[in-house]
Every structure is written in structure tokens, then in C-alpha cells.
PDB file of C-alpha atoms and ligand atoms in Angstrom:
ATOM      1  CA  MET A 219       0.000   0.000   0.000  1.00 39.00           C
ATOM      2  CA  LYS A 220       1.195   3.488  -0.779  1.00 40.00           C
ATOM      3  CA  GLN A 221       2.303   5.710   2.094  1.00 40.00           C
ATOM      4  CA  ARG A 222      -0.436   8.187   3.037  1.00 39.00           C
ATOM      5  CA  PRO A 223       1.035  10.672   5.468  1.00 37.00           C
ATOM      6  CA  SER A 224      -1.153  11.389   8.477  1.00 38.00           C
ATOM      7  CA  PHE A 225      -4.422   9.989   7.130  1.00 39.00           C
ATOM      8  CA  PRO A 226      -6.708   8.165   7.205  1.00 42.00           C
ATOM      9  CA  ALA A 227      -6.544   8.851  10.900  1.00 42.00           C
ATOM     10  CA  ARG A 228      -6.936   5.872  13.171  1.00 39.00           C
ATOM     11  CA  LEU A 229      -8.751   6.962  16.238  1.00 40.00           C
ATOM     12  CA  GLY A 230      -7.309   4.593  18.740  1.00 35.00           C
ATOM     13  CA  PRO A 231      -6.173   1.067  19.484  1.00 36.00           C
ATOM     14  CA  LYS A 232      -8.497  -1.719  18.340  1.00 37.00           C
ATOM     15  CA  ALA A 233      -8.408  -3.753  21.516  1.00 36.00           C
ATOM     16  CA  GLU A 234      -9.876  -1.198  23.887  1.00 38.00           C
ATOM     17  CA  ALA A 235     -12.973  -0.038  22.026  1.00 42.00           C
ATOM     18  CA  PRO A 236     -15.756   0.348  24.592  1.00 42.00           C
ATOM     19  CA  LYS A 237     -19.430   0.059  23.680  1.00 47.00           C
ATOM     20  CA  LEU A 238     -20.675   3.393  22.452  1.00 66.00           C
ATOM     21  CA  GLY A 239     -23.446   3.755  24.984  1.00 52.00           C
ATOM     22  CA  ALA A 240     -21.601   2.267  27.900  1.00 43.00           C
ATOM     23  CA  ALA A 241     -18.397   4.141  27.333  1.00 41.00           C
ATOM     24  CA  ARG A 242     -16.453   4.618  30.534  1.00 39.00           C
ATOM     25  CA  ALA A 243     -19.342   4.194  32.918  1.00 37.00           C
ATOM     26  CA  ALA A 244     -18.275   6.047  36.024  1.00 37.00           C
ATOM     27  CA  PRO A 245     -19.024   4.664  39.467  1.00 37.00           C
ATOM     28  CA  ALA A 246     -21.984   6.407  41.076  1.00 38.00           C
ATOM     29  CA  THR A 247     -19.918   7.710  43.934  1.00 37.00           C
ATOM     30  CA  GLY A 248     -16.456   9.187  44.188  1.00 36.00           C
ATOM     31  CA  ALA A 249     -13.709   8.208  46.602  1.00 38.00           C
ATOM     32  CA  ALA A 250     -15.275  10.047  49.521  1.00 40.00           C
ATOM     33  CA  GLY A 251     -18.744   8.671  48.826  1.00 40.00           C
ATOM     34  CA  MET A 252     -19.775  11.957  47.251  1.00 40.00           C
ATOM     35  CA  PRO A 253     -21.959  11.774  44.168  1.00 39.00           C
ATOM     36  CA  ARG A 254     -19.682  11.905  41.154  1.00 36.00           C
ATOM     37  CA  PRO A 255     -20.559  14.780  38.850  1.00 36.00           C
ATOM     38  CA  GLN A 256     -22.020  13.454  35.612  1.00 41.00           C
ATOM     39  CA  GLY A 257     -20.945  16.544  33.685  1.00 42.00           C
ATOM     40  CA  PHE A 258     -24.303  17.213  32.064  1.00 43.00           C
ATOM     41  CA  GLY A 259     -26.762  16.364  34.778  1.00 46.00           C
ATOM     42  CA  MET A 260     -28.906  13.966  32.793  1.00 58.00           C
ATOM     43  CA  ASP A 261     -29.390  10.259  32.454  1.00 70.00           C
ATOM     44  CA  SER A 262     -28.298   9.931  28.886  1.00 91.00           C
ATOM     45  CA  ALA A 263     -29.441   6.299  28.495  1.00 94.00           C
ATOM     46  CA  ALA A 264     -33.044   7.223  29.251  1.00 95.00           C
ATOM     47  CA  HIS A 265     -32.828  10.220  26.908  1.00 96.00           C
ATOM     48  CA  ARG A 266     -31.455   8.029  24.155  1.00 97.00           C
ATOM     49  CA  GLN A 267     -34.274   5.536  24.612  1.00 97.00           C
ATOM     50  CA  ARG A 268     -36.823   8.323  24.331  1.00 97.00           C
ATOM     51  CA  LEU A 269     -35.120   9.482  21.150  1.00 98.00           C
ATOM     52  CA  VAL A 270     -35.363   5.949  19.735  1.00 98.00           C
ATOM     53  CA  GLN A 271     -39.096   5.913  20.511  1.00 98.00           C
ATOM     54  CA  LEU A 272     -39.491   9.233  18.718  1.00 98.00           C
ATOM     55  CA  LEU A 273     -37.619   7.892  15.683  1.00 98.00           C
ATOM     56  CA  GLN A 274     -39.869   4.832  15.636  1.00 98.00           C
ATOM     57  CA  LYS A 275     -42.902   7.114  15.677  1.00 98.00           C
ATOM     58  CA  GLN A 276     -41.420   8.975  12.730  1.00 98.00           C
ATOM     59  CA  GLY A 277     -41.331   5.694  10.821  1.00 98.00           C
ATOM     60  CA  VAL A 278     -37.779   4.388  11.271  1.00 98.00           C
ATOM     61  CA  ARG A 279     -38.155   0.589  11.252  1.00 97.00           C
ATOM     62  CA  ASP A 280     -34.649  -0.825  10.808  1.00 98.00           C
ATOM     63  CA  SER A 281     -33.731  -2.345  14.158  1.00 98.00           C
ATOM     64  CA  ALA A 282     -29.974  -2.040  13.584  1.00 98.00           C
ATOM     65  CA  VAL A 283     -30.392   1.681  12.874  1.00 98.00           C
ATOM     66  CA  LEU A 284     -32.544   2.152  15.964  1.00 98.00           C
ATOM     67  CA  THR A 285     -30.008   0.281  18.096  1.00 98.00           C
ATOM     68  CA  ALA A 286     -27.174   2.400  16.745  1.00 98.00           C
ATOM     69  CA  MET A 287     -29.128   5.612  17.328  1.00 98.00           C
ATOM     70  CA  GLY A 288     -29.817   4.464  20.865  1.00 97.00           C
ATOM     71  CA  SER A 289     -26.153   3.693  21.481  1.00 96.00           C
ATOM     72  CA  VAL A 290     -24.350   6.851  20.437  1.00 97.00           C
ATOM     73  CA  GLU A 291     -24.164   9.527  23.094  1.00 97.00           C
ATOM     74  CA  ARG A 292     -25.076  12.575  21.036  1.00 98.00           C
ATOM     75  CA  HIS A 293     -24.467  14.949  23.925  1.00 97.00           C
ATOM     76  CA  ARG A 294     -20.744  14.291  23.540  1.00 96.00           C
ATOM     77  CA  PHE A 295     -20.812  15.992  20.128  1.00 98.00           C
ATOM     78  CA  VAL A 296     -22.274  19.353  21.129  1.00 97.00           C
ATOM     79  CA  ASP A 297     -21.082  22.238  23.270  1.00 97.00           C
ATOM     80  CA  SER A 298     -21.821  21.980  26.971  1.00 95.00           C
ATOM     81  CA  ALA A 299     -24.392  24.799  26.717  1.00 96.00           C
ATOM     82  CA  LEU A 300     -26.456  22.642  24.348  1.00 97.00           C
ATOM     83  CA  VAL A 301     -26.296  19.219  26.024  1.00 95.00           C
ATOM     84  CA  ASN A 302     -29.840  19.428  27.319  1.00 95.00           C
ATOM     85  CA  GLN A 303     -31.068  19.678  23.719  1.00 97.00           C
ATOM     86  CA  ALA A 304     -28.837  16.858  22.485  1.00 97.00           C
ATOM     87  CA  TYR A 305     -31.587  14.218  22.457  1.00 97.00           C
ATOM     88  CA  GLU A 306     -34.204  16.371  20.762  1.00 97.00           C
ATOM     89  CA  ASP A 307     -34.818  15.847  17.080  1.00 98.00           C
ATOM     90  CA  THR A 308     -33.175  19.068  16.108  1.00 98.00           C
ATOM     91  CA  SER A 309     -30.026  20.257  14.409  1.00 97.00           C
ATOM     92  CA  LEU A 310     -27.699  22.284  16.639  1.00 98.00           C
ATOM     93  CA  PRO A 311     -24.778  24.613  15.939  1.00 98.00           C
ATOM     94  CA  ILE A 312     -21.320  23.014  16.092  1.00 98.00           C
ATOM     95  CA  GLY A 313     -19.261  26.087  15.176  1.00 98.00           C
ATOM     96  CA  LEU A 314     -17.974  27.612  11.935  1.00 98.00           C
ATOM     97  CA  GLY A 315     -21.553  28.120  10.761  1.00 97.00           C
ATOM     98  CA  GLN A 316     -22.221  24.365  10.568  1.00 98.00           C
ATOM     99  CA  THR A 317     -24.693  22.118  12.377  1.00 98.00           C
ATOM    100  CA  ILE A 318     -24.998  18.601  13.766  1.00 98.00           C
ATOM    101  CA  SER A 319     -27.705  16.876  11.708  1.00 97.00           C
ATOM    102  CA  LYS A 320     -31.130  16.054  13.150  1.00 97.00           C
ATOM    103  CA  PRO A 321     -31.267  12.489  14.493  1.00 98.00           C
ATOM    104  CA  GLY A 322     -34.435  11.936  12.448  1.00 98.00           C
ATOM    105  CA  VAL A 323     -32.623  12.746   9.227  1.00 98.00           C
ATOM    106  CA  VAL A 324     -29.504  10.781  10.203  1.00 98.00           C
ATOM    107  CA  SER A 325     -31.548   7.653  10.877  1.00 98.00           C
ATOM    108  CA  ARG A 326     -33.716   8.132   7.784  1.00 98.00           C
ATOM    109  CA  MET A 327     -30.677   8.458   5.520  1.00 98.00           C
ATOM    110  CA  ILE A 328     -28.838   5.505   7.039  1.00 98.00           C
ATOM    111  CA  GLU A 329     -31.975   3.385   6.795  1.00 98.00           C
ATOM    112  CA  LEU A 330     -32.111   4.253   3.101  1.00 98.00           C
ATOM    113  CA  LEU A 331     -28.439   3.330   2.753  1.00 98.00           C
ATOM    114  CA  LEU A 332     -29.023  -0.080   4.357  1.00 98.00           C
ATOM    115  CA  ASN A 333     -32.059  -0.595   2.134  1.00 97.00           C
ATOM    116  CA  GLY A 334     -33.394  -3.505   4.165  1.00 97.00           C
ATOM    117  CA  ARG A 335     -30.166  -5.491   4.357  1.00 95.00           C
ATOM    118  CA  THR A 336     -29.533  -7.331   7.593  1.00 93.00           C
ATOM    119  CA  GLY A 337     -25.727  -7.436   7.578  1.00 95.00           C
ATOM    120  CA  LYS A 338     -23.315  -4.540   7.863  1.00 97.00           C
ATOM    121  CA  LEU A 339     -22.453  -2.297   4.971  1.00 98.00           C
ATOM    122  CA  GLY A 340     -18.926  -2.614   3.608  1.00 98.00           C
ATOM    123  CA  ARG A 341     -16.911   0.572   3.162  1.00 98.00           C
ATOM    124  CA  VAL A 342     -18.898   3.785   3.527  1.00 98.00           C
ATOM    125  CA  LEU A 343     -17.858   7.287   2.475  1.00 99.00           C
ATOM    126  CA  GLU A 344     -19.342  10.211   4.397  1.00 99.00           C
ATOM    127  CA  ILE A 345     -19.003  13.730   3.030  1.00 98.00           C
ATOM    128  CA  GLY A 346     -19.193  16.326   5.796  1.00 98.00           C
ATOM    129  CA  THR A 347     -17.856  14.927   9.076  1.00 98.00           C
ATOM    130  CA  GLY A 348     -18.913  17.993  11.033  1.00 98.00           C
ATOM    131  CA  CYS A 349     -18.659  17.055  14.700  1.00 98.00           C
ATOM    132  CA  GLY A 350     -18.404  13.330  13.917  1.00 98.00           C
ATOM    133  CA  TYR A 351     -21.791  12.220  15.240  1.00 98.00           C
ATOM    134  CA  GLN A 352     -23.065  10.510  12.107  1.00 98.00           C
ATOM    135  CA  ALA A 353     -19.666   8.883  11.559  1.00 98.00           C
ATOM    136  CA  ALA A 354     -20.026   7.298  15.021  1.00 98.00           C
ATOM    137  CA  VAL A 355     -23.498   5.999  14.157  1.00 98.00           C
ATOM    138  CA  LEU A 356     -22.203   4.663  10.830  1.00 98.00           C
ATOM    139  CA  SER A 357     -19.296   2.924  12.559  1.00 98.00           C
ATOM    140  CA  LEU A 358     -21.810   0.537  14.143  1.00 98.00           C
ATOM    141  CA  LEU A 359     -23.429  -0.322  10.815  1.00 98.00           C
ATOM    142  CA  ALA A 360     -20.501  -0.492   8.395  1.00 98.00           C
ATOM    143  CA  GLU A 361     -17.184  -2.296   8.201  1.00 98.00           C
ATOM    144  CA  GLU A 362     -15.213   0.888   7.497  1.00 98.00           C
ATOM    145  CA  VAL A 363     -16.206   4.537   7.546  1.00 98.00           C
ATOM    146  CA  TYR A 364     -14.230   7.154   5.612  1.00 98.00           C
ATOM    147  CA  SER A 365     -15.425  10.611   6.558  1.00 99.00           C
ATOM    148  CA  ILE A 366     -14.225  13.809   4.880  1.00 98.00           C
ATOM    149  CA  GLU A 367     -14.475  17.345   6.245  1.00 98.00           C
ATOM    150  CA  ARG A 368     -13.376  20.504   4.409  1.00 98.00           C
ATOM    151  CA  LEU A 369     -13.073  22.730   7.517  1.00 98.00           C
ATOM    152  CA  ARG A 370      -9.920  22.076   9.512  1.00 98.00           C
ATOM    153  CA  GLY A 371     -11.523  23.312  12.740  1.00 98.00           C
ATOM    154  CA  LEU A 372     -14.326  20.775  12.510  1.00 98.00           C
ATOM    155  CA  HIS A 373     -12.082  17.949  11.360  1.00 98.00           C
ATOM    156  CA  ASP A 374     -10.019  18.535  14.512  1.00 98.00           C
ATOM    157  CA  LYS A 375     -13.140  18.803  16.659  1.00 98.00           C
ATOM    158  CA  ALA A 376     -14.505  15.522  15.291  1.00 98.00           C
ATOM    159  CA  ARG A 377     -11.220  13.808  16.036  1.00 98.00           C
ATOM    160  CA  GLU A 378     -11.376  15.136  19.574  1.00 98.00           C
ATOM    161  CA  ASN A 379     -15.034  14.093  20.024  1.00 98.00           C
ATOM    162  CA  LEU A 380     -14.494  10.610  18.602  1.00 98.00           C
ATOM    163  CA  ARG A 381     -11.332   9.887  20.567  1.00 97.00           C
ATOM    164  CA  HIS A 382     -13.485   9.027  23.554  1.00 93.00           C
ATOM    165  CA  PHE A 383     -15.253   6.252  21.651  1.00 96.00           C
ATOM    166  CA  ARG A 384     -12.139   4.620  20.168  1.00 96.00           C
ATOM    167  CA  LEU A 385     -13.580   3.499  16.869  1.00 98.00           C
ATOM    168  CA  PRO A 386     -10.881   1.777  14.865  1.00 98.00           C
ATOM    169  CA  ASN A 387     -13.080   1.573  11.752  1.00 98.00           C
ATOM    170  CA  VAL A 388     -13.609   5.347  11.464  1.00 98.00           C
ATOM    171  CA  HIS A 389     -11.068   7.149   9.278  1.00 98.00           C
ATOM    172  CA  LEU A 390     -11.226  10.931   9.408  1.00 98.00           C
ATOM    173  CA  LEU A 391      -9.971  12.778   6.354  1.00 98.00           C
ATOM    174  CA  PHE A 392      -9.348  16.477   5.933  1.00 98.00           C
ATOM    175  CA  GLY A 393     -10.053  17.585   2.384  1.00 98.00           C
ATOM    176  CA  ASP A 394     -12.592  18.543  -0.230  1.00 98.00           C
ATOM    177  CA  GLY A 395     -15.269  15.881  -0.271  1.00 98.00           C
ATOM    178  CA  MET A 396     -16.396  16.994  -3.742  1.00 98.00           C
ATOM    179  CA  VAL A 397     -13.629  14.779  -5.120  1.00 98.00           C
ATOM    180  CA  GLY A 398     -14.505  11.897  -2.807  1.00 98.00           C
ATOM    181  CA  PHE A 399     -11.681   9.691  -1.560  1.00 98.00           C
ATOM    182  CA  PRO A 400     -10.517   7.457  -4.414  1.00 98.00           C
ATOM    183  CA  HIS A 401      -8.109   5.452  -2.186  1.00 97.00           C
ATOM    184  CA  GLY A 402     -11.043   3.882  -0.345  1.00 97.00           C
ATOM    185  CA  ALA A 403     -13.179   3.228  -3.440  1.00 98.00           C
ATOM    186  CA  PRO A 404     -15.297   1.422  -4.415  1.00 98.00           C
ATOM    187  CA  TYR A 405     -17.782   2.189  -1.631  1.00 98.00           C
ATOM    188  CA  ALA A 406     -20.824   0.129  -0.766  1.00 98.00           C
ATOM    189  CA  ALA A 407     -22.497   3.364   0.266  1.00 98.00           C
ATOM    190  CA  ILE A 408     -21.918   7.110   0.090  1.00 99.00           C
ATOM    191  CA  ILE A 409     -23.730   9.596   2.309  1.00 99.00           C
ATOM    192  CA  ALA A 410     -23.493  13.382   2.150  1.00 98.00           C
ATOM    193  CA  ALA A 411     -24.349  15.726   4.993  1.00 98.00           C
ATOM    194  CA  ALA A 412     -24.221  18.845   2.808  1.00 98.00           C
ATOM    195  CA  GLY A 413     -26.322  19.675  -0.231  1.00 97.00           C
ATOM    196  CA  GLY A 414     -25.111  20.857  -3.627  1.00 96.00           C
ATOM    197  CA  GLU A 415     -26.729  21.577  -7.002  1.00 95.00           C
ATOM    198  CA  ALA A 416     -25.870  18.096  -8.239  1.00 95.00           C
ATOM    199  CA  VAL A 417     -24.085  14.973  -7.104  1.00 97.00           C
ATOM    200  CA  PRO A 418     -20.402  15.221  -8.116  1.00 98.00           C
ATOM    201  CA  GLN A 419     -19.429  12.665 -10.758  1.00 98.00           C
ATOM    202  CA  ALA A 420     -16.527  11.557  -8.524  1.00 98.00           C
ATOM    203  CA  TRP A 421     -19.019  10.138  -6.008  1.00 98.00           C
ATOM    204  CA  VAL A 422     -20.839   8.138  -8.661  1.00 98.00           C
ATOM    205  CA  ASP A 423     -17.508   6.889 -10.000  1.00 98.00           C
ATOM    206  CA  GLN A 424     -16.390   5.813  -6.511  1.00 98.00           C
ATOM    207  CA  LEU A 425     -19.645   4.015  -5.718  1.00 98.00           C
ATOM    208  CA  ALA A 426     -19.516   0.236  -6.177  1.00 98.00           C
ATOM    209  CA  VAL A 427     -21.865  -1.433  -8.634  1.00 98.00           C
ATOM    210  CA  GLY A 428     -24.747  -2.461  -6.396  1.00 98.00           C
ATOM    211  CA  GLY A 429     -23.985   0.469  -4.104  1.00 98.00           C
ATOM    212  CA  ARG A 430     -26.273   3.267  -2.993  1.00 98.00           C
ATOM    213  CA  LEU A 431     -25.703   6.978  -2.475  1.00 99.00           C
ATOM    214  CA  VAL A 432     -27.956   9.187  -0.350  1.00 99.00           C
ATOM    215  CA  ALA A 433     -27.468  12.945  -0.491  1.00 98.00           C
ATOM    216  CA  PRO A 434     -29.393  16.195  -0.200  1.00 98.00           C
ATOM    217  CA  VAL A 435     -29.527  18.043  -3.528  1.00 98.00           C
ATOM    218  CA  VAL A 436     -30.910  21.422  -4.481  1.00 96.00           C
ATOM    219  CA  ARG A 437     -34.113  20.813  -6.417  1.00 92.00           C
ATOM    220  CA  ASP A 438     -34.116  21.789 -10.070  1.00 84.00           C
ATOM    221  CA  GLY A 439     -35.305  25.333 -10.554  1.00 80.00           C
ATOM    222  CA  SER A 440     -35.859  25.888  -6.838  1.00 82.00           C
ATOM    223  CA  GLN A 441     -35.807  29.564  -5.943  1.00 81.00           C
ATOM    224  CA  GLY A 442     -34.416  29.637  -2.422  1.00 84.00           C
ATOM    225  CA  GLY A 443     -32.139  26.598  -2.868  1.00 87.00           C
ATOM    226  CA  ALA A 444     -34.735  24.168  -1.502  1.00 95.00           C
ATOM    227  CA  GLN A 445     -33.287  20.686  -1.131  1.00 97.00           C
ATOM    228  CA  ALA A 446     -34.635  17.166  -1.408  1.00 97.00           C
ATOM    229  CA  LEU A 447     -33.144  13.817  -0.518  1.00 98.00           C
ATOM    230  CA  LEU A 448     -31.701  11.978  -3.490  1.00 98.00           C
ATOM    231  CA  VAL A 449     -31.232   8.206  -3.571  1.00 98.00           C
ATOM    232  CA  LEU A 450     -28.921   7.008  -6.322  1.00 98.00           C
ATOM    233  CA  ASP A 451     -28.487   3.304  -7.046  1.00 98.00           C
ATOM    234  CA  LYS A 452     -25.618   2.159  -9.232  1.00 98.00           C
ATOM    235  CA  THR A 453     -26.345  -1.044 -11.100  1.00 98.00           C
ATOM    236  CA  SER A 454     -24.599  -2.841 -13.930  1.00 97.00           C
ATOM    237  CA  ALA A 455     -27.268  -1.338 -16.198  1.00 97.00           C
ATOM    238  CA  GLY A 456     -26.512   2.234 -15.094  1.00 97.00           C
ATOM    239  CA  VAL A 457     -27.615   4.717 -12.497  1.00 98.00           C
ATOM    240  CA  ARG A 458     -31.157   5.059 -11.117  1.00 98.00           C
ATOM    241  CA  GLN A 459     -32.091   8.207  -9.204  1.00 98.00           C
ATOM    242  CA  THR A 460     -35.078   8.819  -6.962  1.00 98.00           C
ATOM    243  CA  LEU A 461     -35.927  12.159  -5.381  1.00 97.00           C
ATOM    244  CA  LEU A 462     -37.618  11.908  -1.997  1.00 98.00           C
ATOM    245  CA  GLU A 463     -38.807  14.353   0.651  1.00 97.00           C
ATOM    246  CA  ALA A 464     -37.625  17.900   1.272  1.00 97.00           C
ATOM    247  CA  VAL A 465     -34.661  18.298   3.622  1.00 97.00           C
ATOM    248  CA  HIS A 466     -32.557  21.157   4.885  1.00 96.00           C
ATOM    249  CA  PHE A 467     -28.795  20.781   5.013  1.00 96.00           C
ATOM    250  CA  VAL A 468     -25.868  23.193   5.026  1.00 96.00           C
ATOM    251  CA  PRO A 469     -24.469  23.845   1.530  1.00 96.00           C
ATOM    252  CA  LEU A 470     -21.878  21.615  -0.089  1.00 98.00           C
ATOM    253  CA  LYS A 471     -18.859  23.826  -0.775  1.00 98.00           C
ATOM    254  CA  SER A 472     -15.701  23.182  -2.717  1.00 97.00           C
ATOM    255  CA  GLY A 473     -12.151  23.628  -1.470  1.00 98.00           C
ATOM    256  CA  ILE A 474     -10.822  23.513   2.073  1.00 98.00           C
ATOM    257  CA  ALA A 475     -10.664  26.156   4.763  1.00 98.00           C
TER     258      ALA A 475
HETATM  259  N1  SAH B 613     -22.214  14.624   9.665  1.00 90.62           N
HETATM  260  C1  SAH B 613     -22.469  15.717  10.572  1.00 90.62           C
HETATM  261  C2  SAH B 613     -23.125  16.871   9.887  1.00 90.62           C
HETATM  262  C3  SAH B 613     -22.172  17.983   9.607  1.00 90.62           C
HETATM  263  S1  SAH B 613     -22.852  19.353   8.747  1.00 90.62           S
HETATM  264  C4  SAH B 613     -23.240  15.211  11.756  1.00 90.62           C
HETATM  265  O1  SAH B 613     -22.960  14.132  12.203  1.00 90.62           O
HETATM  266  O2  SAH B 613     -24.110  15.874  12.272  1.00 90.62           O
HETATM  267  C5  SAH B 613     -22.125  19.128   7.164  1.00 90.62           C
HETATM  268  C6  SAH B 613     -20.653  19.319   7.063  1.00 90.62           C
HETATM  269  O3  SAH B 613     -20.312  19.215   5.679  1.00 90.62           O
HETATM  270  C7  SAH B 613     -20.123  20.661   7.515  1.00 90.62           C
HETATM  271  O4  SAH B 613     -19.216  20.468   8.548  1.00 90.62           O
HETATM  272  C8  SAH B 613     -19.419  21.231   6.275  1.00 90.62           C
HETATM  273  O5  SAH B 613     -18.221  21.925   6.556  1.00 90.62           O
HETATM  274  C9  SAH B 613     -19.152  19.970   5.489  1.00 90.62           C
HETATM  275  N2  SAH B 613     -18.905  20.146   4.053  1.00 90.62           N
HETATM  276  C10 SAH B 613     -19.530  20.966   3.176  1.00 90.62           C
HETATM  277  N3  SAH B 613     -18.983  20.832   1.947  1.00 90.62           N
HETATM  278  C11 SAH B 613     -18.005  19.886   2.060  1.00 90.62           C
HETATM  279  C12 SAH B 613     -17.075  19.308   1.156  1.00 90.62           C
HETATM  280  N4  SAH B 613     -17.010  19.673  -0.137  1.00 90.62           N
HETATM  281  N5  SAH B 613     -16.209  18.379   1.618  1.00 90.62           N
HETATM  282  C13 SAH B 613     -16.236  17.993   2.931  1.00 90.62           C
HETATM  283  N6  SAH B 613     -17.080  18.510   3.826  1.00 90.62           N
HETATM  284  C14 SAH B 613     -17.957  19.446   3.401  1.00 90.62           C
END
């Protein structure tokens, strides 16, 4: 294999990966029998279960997706001032004008990616790491996750956030996701967390035959840049595209910053 300096970034040693939900469970009391501060003053497991129930009500059926959504501690991906909103179905600011995606949209898109399969996905490419939340969810449902972020500040933040979880199958890349990541191709699935006018050809090229891409795209002729969810299936006969419901994502931008 060719030498790739400094990336993809391994996030930690394989052997020690804790379960996402049960990561570093602290004893209830400290050395002097004092209650140990929980840092955010909430029982995150109960909040996560309520979130899963909400997602089920919204129509998410895939049990592996629901389990993954119930496992990842979303409060670890937002600023401390926002932790009490972390288990609401809402996007939240993560800095540099970007947002953590709504859990409802994350689960909907990943359910579309899985498309009813029972096993794990193979290699997945995510465009728009942001704070790393969706990459963590994907890590439970795919063999390998390659996640690209164009903003250095967020790439670093995601690395910091994900360090806690020690996910050896998540590879964080700093770069322009418009060109994909050819080294990891072909991908069983590609998922974008930012919406452009069209799906870059590089993504289609890097998708495996039999693979599926899910991305927000700006609807043709839309005035205010209204987006819809696009599902693209690559088959030996060509590419089939289906436009689904309206969504609202941050814009897909080219270049790095
Ligand atoms: N996946 C995140 C969502 C992050 S928001 C989550 O788990 O919630 C979308 C991200 O896409 C932003 O951080 C933005 O900087 C990034 N982005 C936009 N255009 C990009 C591009 N061309 N390449 C890589 N990242 C891009």
C-alpha cells in the first residue's frame, strides 16, 4: 500500500474499544462517597431511549439503525451549553456556521443506505464529518467509515469528540469531499451531509456497482435553494435516481478552509 502521510486517521487502538453507549461508565460515587458529577446532569441512556421511541414514531423501522441511534451519546458531540437539547430531534450549531444533523434525518438516511439489508455495509464514504456524530453511528453499521471534512476546525473537533469512543473503523480525512476519496473506493455506500446543485461525478464513479448513495440536492429550478433527498443506485445497467422528501442541510462547498 502506498504511504499516506497522516491519514486516514486511526482513532485509537483496536483492543480497547468500549461500547458506544456504555463508554467509561463512572461509578456512582467518588472516593469520599460523594456523588460523582455526571458533567451534564442527565441520564443519557433514558434520553437516548426516548429518542429511539421518537424515531420509531417517525417511521424508522430498521432495528440495527434504531439500536445504533440508541447507542451513540449525542451529547458528547455538542457544546456543553447545548447538552440538554442533544436528544431532541433538532439540528444544533457546532461552530464555523455548521450544524450537527437532526437524528431523524440521520436515521432516515442511514436506513435508506441499508435498504433492508440485515448485515453490515462494507466501506462507507461520508461527506461532511462535522462534529463526527453521524460517523459514530455509521461505525456501528458499516465495516469501514471514511469521513471527509473541508473545515480544519471541525475535522479537529470531530477527532477530539471521537477519541473518547475509540472506533478503529472510522477514518477521518481532511479535504474537499467533492472529489470523494478514491483510495477507499469502491464504496458500498456514500452519504453526504451537505447539499449541492448536483451529485459530483466523482461520487458516482467511486460508488460500487450495487452500491447506494444518499445525499441532499438542491431541487431543479428551486428559488431559495430548496433541497430534497436523493437516492442514487448504481447497477450494472446504469444509475437510477429517486428524489424523496424535502430536507434542509448546510451547503456543499468546494475547497478547504
Ligand atoms: N455529519 C455531521 C453533519 C455535519 S454538517 C453530523 O454528524 O451531524 C455538514 C458538514 O459538511 C459541515 O461540517 C461542512 O463543513 C461539510 N462540508 C460541506 N462541503 C463539504 C465538502 N465539499 N467536503 C467535505 N465537507 C464538506
